[in-house]
């Protein structure tokens, strides 16, 4: 039996700058430990300035909470249908069920690995023929790569179905010089521990008006009415981000550009080292697109070779992960409608995410690529 003694190389670990502690200490010194306070306000302002598109940000406890509130703001409720990208993490779809609606899954296209515009329109027409108009579209920028925004927006406008843009993995990515998080009718971000910046746990809903933000914050703070006593006219949630965690976010925002640079440099290193191996494929950036390269992923010739690489990396205590298993293939969603073409299933079978954290050293990266080369 092999005993692993090498330090673990993680897929995407948190990377603190040191500045975060200043804002956290400030929260403690001023006793702002509640889910509101100066750090929350300042963190929201930092995000708004970065996105730079007249948006209004509500800082929340998670990206999942942001999707839930986004669906609420779009009026999605019991009995509705929501068209959702299938090739994504389950958190993109779970909130659809929270509001009593039903997800309808749409497969991917090979250029960006994201929601397929042709299948999306086919699904809309099919549901309209059945007398049902879907209430919203959830499109995801997978692994930091923007989806085909122009095509999805055109379909959204043609059928008057709003887009909830899942930008959980794409803070800092751009589509034709527009920041991801500003491309849908509403959008969400995630600051989970593995994201490009983190607040440990956290997320944000990106709104188009102050009224939308006010409603989101109202719902996120248990929907308490304006009264001297506790009075509630609608169901609310405990979704607001704490002032302590928002302090971490403020420090992280100060190094966001450095974190994006490091992730893109990781991708460039992998590509330069492994490009000579014909059996491997990398996801290219389409013209006009800038990806933060949150995770670098490779496509191998087969499931068997993918597993050989993954297990060889694990033998060296190196974390790697198969690409997302499509939601239409997940047991929990097995009875739900899907419009699939086999693309995401093929990506899942052949794809592998490589360590991509911004704290990786050149030695780490070289070691990872040597292991892969030893297999191929």
mmCIF file of C-alpha atoms in Angstrom, residues 104-268:
data_model
loop_
_atom_site.group_PDB
_atom_site.id
_atom_site.type_symbol
_atom_site.label_atom_id
_atom_site.label_comp_id
_atom_site.label_asym_id
_atom_site.label_seq_id
_atom_site.Cartn_x
_atom_site.Cartn_y
_atom_site.Cartn_z
ATOM 1 C CA UNK A 104 -36.083 21.725 -18.136
ATOM 2 C CA UNK A 105 -32.491 20.903 -19.038
ATOM 3 C CA UNK A 106 -30.667 22.127 -22.135
ATOM 4 C CA UNK A 107 -27.479 20.491 -23.383
ATOM 5 C CA UNK A 108 -24.257 22.228 -24.417
ATOM 6 C CA UNK A 109 -22.454 23.286 -27.562
ATOM 7 C CA UNK A 110 -18.774 22.391 -28.133
ATOM 8 C CA UNK A 111 -17.409 25.925 -28.662
ATOM 9 C CA UNK A 112 -17.791 27.138 -25.055
ATOM 10 C CA UNK A 113 -19.291 24.018 -23.407
ATOM 11 C CA UNK A 114 -22.249 26.153 -22.352
ATOM 12 C CA UNK A 115 -25.976 26.222 -23.142
ATOM 13 C CA UNK A 116 -26.710 25.369 -26.785
ATOM 14 C CA UNK A 117 -28.717 28.172 -28.475
ATOM 15 C CA UNK A 118 -30.298 25.856 -31.052
ATOM 16 C CA UNK A 119 -31.470 23.394 -28.418
ATOM 17 C CA UNK A 120 -32.666 26.258 -26.237
ATOM 18 C CA UNK A 121 -34.906 27.582 -29.004
ATOM 19 C CA UNK A 122 -36.087 24.062 -29.809
ATOM 20 C CA UNK A 123 -37.068 23.607 -26.161
ATOM 21 C CA UNK A 124 -38.951 26.906 -26.068
ATOM 22 C CA UNK A 125 -40.916 26.059 -29.191
ATOM 23 C CA UNK A 126 -41.686 22.595 -27.848
ATOM 24 C CA UNK A 127 -43.000 23.970 -24.572
ATOM 25 C CA UNK A 128 -45.008 26.673 -26.332
ATOM 26 C CA UNK A 129 -46.570 23.990 -28.551
ATOM 27 C CA UNK A 130 -47.547 22.220 -25.327
ATOM 28 C CA UNK A 131 -49.246 25.398 -24.107
ATOM 29 C CA UNK A 132 -46.515 26.239 -21.565
ATOM 30 C CA UNK A 133 -44.287 29.300 -21.726
ATOM 31 C CA UNK A 134 -41.071 28.890 -19.712
ATOM 32 C CA UNK A 135 -40.660 31.601 -17.104
ATOM 33 C CA UNK A 136 -36.865 32.059 -17.198
ATOM 34 C CA UNK A 137 -33.559 30.858 -18.657
ATOM 35 C CA UNK A 138 -30.555 30.033 -16.466
ATOM 36 C CA UNK A 139 -27.359 30.261 -18.513
ATOM 37 C CA UNK A 140 -23.951 29.570 -16.961
ATOM 38 C CA UNK A 141 -20.446 30.808 -17.772
ATOM 39 C CA UNK A 142 -18.834 27.430 -17.142
ATOM 40 C CA UNK A 143 -15.285 27.396 -15.751
ATOM 41 C CA UNK A 144 -15.115 31.137 -16.398
ATOM 42 C CA UNK A 145 -15.855 30.842 -20.139
ATOM 43 C CA UNK A 146 -18.730 33.126 -21.222
ATOM 44 C CA UNK A 147 -21.661 31.439 -22.927
ATOM 45 C CA UNK A 148 -22.792 32.595 -26.395
ATOM 46 C CA UNK A 149 -24.290 35.783 -25.046
ATOM 47 C CA UNK A 150 -25.494 37.391 -28.280
ATOM 48 C CA UNK A 151 -27.312 34.260 -29.403
ATOM 49 C CA UNK A 152 -28.929 33.604 -26.015
ATOM 50 C CA UNK A 153 -29.941 37.243 -25.647
ATOM 51 C CA UNK A 154 -31.559 37.217 -29.097
ATOM 52 C CA UNK A 155 -33.624 34.144 -28.158
ATOM 53 C CA UNK A 156 -34.529 35.711 -24.816
ATOM 54 C CA UNK A 157 -35.790 38.871 -26.507
ATOM 55 C CA UNK A 158 -37.569 36.980 -29.297
ATOM 56 C CA UNK A 159 -39.664 34.953 -26.870
ATOM 57 C CA UNK A 160 -39.701 37.490 -24.012
ATOM 58 C CA UNK A 161 -38.150 35.081 -21.498
ATOM 59 C CA UNK A 162 -35.634 36.694 -19.100
ATOM 60 C CA UNK A 163 -32.121 35.351 -18.558
ATOM 61 C CA UNK A 164 -30.738 34.724 -15.085
ATOM 62 C CA UNK A 165 -26.995 34.812 -15.713
ATOM 63 C CA UNK A 166 -25.063 32.373 -13.524
ATOM 64 C CA UNK A 167 -21.672 34.039 -13.271
ATOM 65 C CA UNK A 168 -20.602 32.092 -10.185
ATOM 66 C CA UNK A 169 -17.378 30.965 -11.866
ATOM 67 C CA UNK A 170 -16.797 33.999 -14.072
ATOM 68 C CA UNK A 171 -15.986 37.092 -11.998
ATOM 69 C CA UNK A 172 -13.516 39.024 -14.154
ATOM 70 C CA UNK A 173 -14.406 37.279 -17.413
ATOM 71 C CA UNK A 174 -15.628 39.468 -20.273
ATOM 72 C CA UNK A 175 -17.723 39.170 -23.402
ATOM 73 C CA UNK A 176 -16.886 41.852 -25.991
ATOM 74 C CA UNK A 177 -15.514 44.110 -23.227
ATOM 75 C CA UNK A 178 -18.624 43.679 -21.065
ATOM 76 C CA UNK A 179 -18.111 42.107 -17.652
ATOM 77 C CA UNK A 180 -19.741 38.773 -16.930
ATOM 78 C CA UNK A 181 -22.401 39.512 -14.347
ATOM 79 C CA UNK A 182 -23.846 42.347 -16.443
ATOM 80 C CA UNK A 183 -25.070 40.329 -19.429
ATOM 81 C CA UNK A 184 -28.421 38.977 -18.227
ATOM 82 C CA UNK A 185 -31.636 40.454 -16.888
ATOM 83 C CA UNK A 186 -30.333 39.466 -13.458
ATOM 84 C CA UNK A 187 -27.030 37.815 -12.559
ATOM 85 C CA UNK A 188 -25.340 36.058 -9.684
ATOM 86 C CA UNK A 189 -21.825 35.670 -8.320
ATOM 87 C CA UNK A 190 -20.339 33.151 -5.900
ATOM 88 C CA UNK A 191 -17.570 33.657 -3.353
ATOM 89 C CA UNK A 192 -17.372 30.064 -2.186
ATOM 90 C CA UNK A 193 -13.993 28.842 -0.930
ATOM 91 C CA UNK A 194 -12.930 27.510 -4.335
ATOM 92 C CA UNK A 195 -13.832 30.582 -6.407
ATOM 93 C CA UNK A 196 -11.444 33.108 -7.919
ATOM 94 C CA UNK A 197 -11.980 35.291 -4.842
ATOM 95 C CA UNK A 198 -13.672 34.051 -1.696
ATOM 96 C CA UNK A 199 -15.477 35.234 1.398
ATOM 97 C CA UNK A 200 -15.427 31.654 2.736
ATOM 98 C CA UNK A 201 -19.118 31.359 1.930
ATOM 99 C CA UNK A 202 -20.968 34.076 0.090
ATOM 100 C CA UNK A 203 -22.529 35.290 -3.108
ATOM 101 C CA UNK A 204 -24.235 38.254 -4.723
ATOM 102 C CA UNK A 205 -27.307 39.086 -6.760
ATOM 103 C CA UNK A 206 -26.678 41.668 -9.465
ATOM 104 C CA UNK A 207 -29.727 43.808 -10.122
ATOM 105 C CA UNK A 208 -30.673 46.339 -12.775
ATOM 106 C CA UNK A 209 -32.391 48.854 -10.495
ATOM 107 C CA UNK A 210 -32.346 50.063 -6.918
ATOM 108 C CA UNK A 211 -35.913 48.781 -6.577
ATOM 109 C CA UNK A 212 -34.789 45.253 -7.461
ATOM 110 C CA UNK A 213 -31.928 45.432 -4.979
ATOM 111 C CA UNK A 214 -34.196 46.762 -2.231
ATOM 112 C CA UNK A 215 -36.619 43.911 -2.782
ATOM 113 C CA UNK A 216 -33.791 41.367 -2.791
ATOM 114 C CA UNK A 217 -32.388 42.710 0.481
ATOM 115 C CA UNK A 218 -35.898 42.762 1.972
ATOM 116 C CA UNK A 219 -36.418 39.093 1.104
ATOM 117 C CA UNK A 220 -32.892 38.239 2.272
ATOM 118 C CA UNK A 221 -33.563 39.679 5.740
ATOM 119 C CA UNK A 222 -36.697 37.671 6.539
ATOM 120 C CA UNK A 223 -38.960 40.131 4.678
ATOM 121 C CA UNK A 224 -39.652 42.185 7.783
ATOM 122 C CA UNK A 225 -42.224 44.919 7.208
ATOM 123 C CA UNK A 226 -41.579 48.541 8.171
ATOM 124 C CA UNK A 227 -43.165 48.389 11.603
ATOM 125 C CA UNK A 228 -41.976 48.826 15.214
ATOM 126 C CA UNK A 229 -42.805 45.177 15.883
ATOM 127 C CA UNK A 230 -41.955 42.049 13.898
ATOM 128 C CA UNK A 231 -44.472 41.900 11.079
ATOM 129 C CA UNK A 232 -44.183 39.887 7.865
ATOM 130 C CA UNK A 233 -46.458 40.029 4.833
ATOM 131 C CA UNK A 234 -44.458 37.642 2.618
ATOM 132 C CA UNK A 235 -42.099 34.723 3.211
ATOM 133 C CA UNK A 236 -38.500 35.828 3.637
ATOM 134 C CA UNK A 237 -35.093 34.193 4.019
ATOM 135 C CA UNK A 238 -31.951 34.545 6.108
ATOM 136 C CA UNK A 239 -29.653 35.179 3.151
ATOM 137 C CA UNK A 240 -27.689 38.360 3.923
ATOM 138 C CA UNK A 241 -23.875 38.258 4.004
ATOM 139 C CA UNK A 242 -22.215 38.910 7.366
ATOM 140 C CA UNK A 243 -20.103 42.013 7.915
ATOM 141 C CA UNK A 244 -17.159 39.796 8.912
ATOM 142 C CA UNK A 245 -17.195 37.773 5.690
ATOM 143 C CA UNK A 246 -17.742 40.923 3.644
ATOM 144 C CA UNK A 247 -14.485 42.199 5.152
ATOM 145 C CA UNK A 248 -12.712 39.202 3.636
ATOM 146 C CA UNK A 249 -14.361 40.093 0.332
ATOM 147 C CA UNK A 250 -13.050 43.672 0.475
ATOM 148 C CA UNK A 251 -9.501 42.413 0.879
ATOM 149 C CA UNK A 252 -9.968 39.886 -1.907
ATOM 150 C CA UNK A 253 -11.294 42.491 -4.331
ATOM 151 C CA UNK A 254 -8.029 44.413 -3.953
ATOM 152 C CA UNK A 255 -6.153 41.506 -5.550
ATOM 153 C CA UNK A 256 -8.784 40.304 -8.037
ATOM 154 C CA UNK A 257 -6.708 41.349 -11.074
ATOM 155 C CA UNK A 258 -3.693 39.447 -9.704
ATOM 156 C CA UNK A 259 -5.818 36.358 -9.123
ATOM 157 C CA UNK A 260 -7.148 36.463 -12.687
ATOM 158 C CA UNK A 261 -3.619 36.929 -14.047
ATOM 159 C CA UNK A 262 -2.388 33.920 -12.068
ATOM 160 C CA UNK A 263 -5.234 31.664 -13.232
ATOM 161 C CA UNK A 264 -4.678 32.636 -16.846
ATOM 162 C CA UNK A 265 -0.944 32.058 -16.408
ATOM 163 C CA UNK A 266 -1.684 28.558 -15.073
ATOM 164 C CA UNK A 267 -3.724 27.823 -18.180
ATOM 165 C CA UNK A 268 -0.959 29.162 -20.432
#
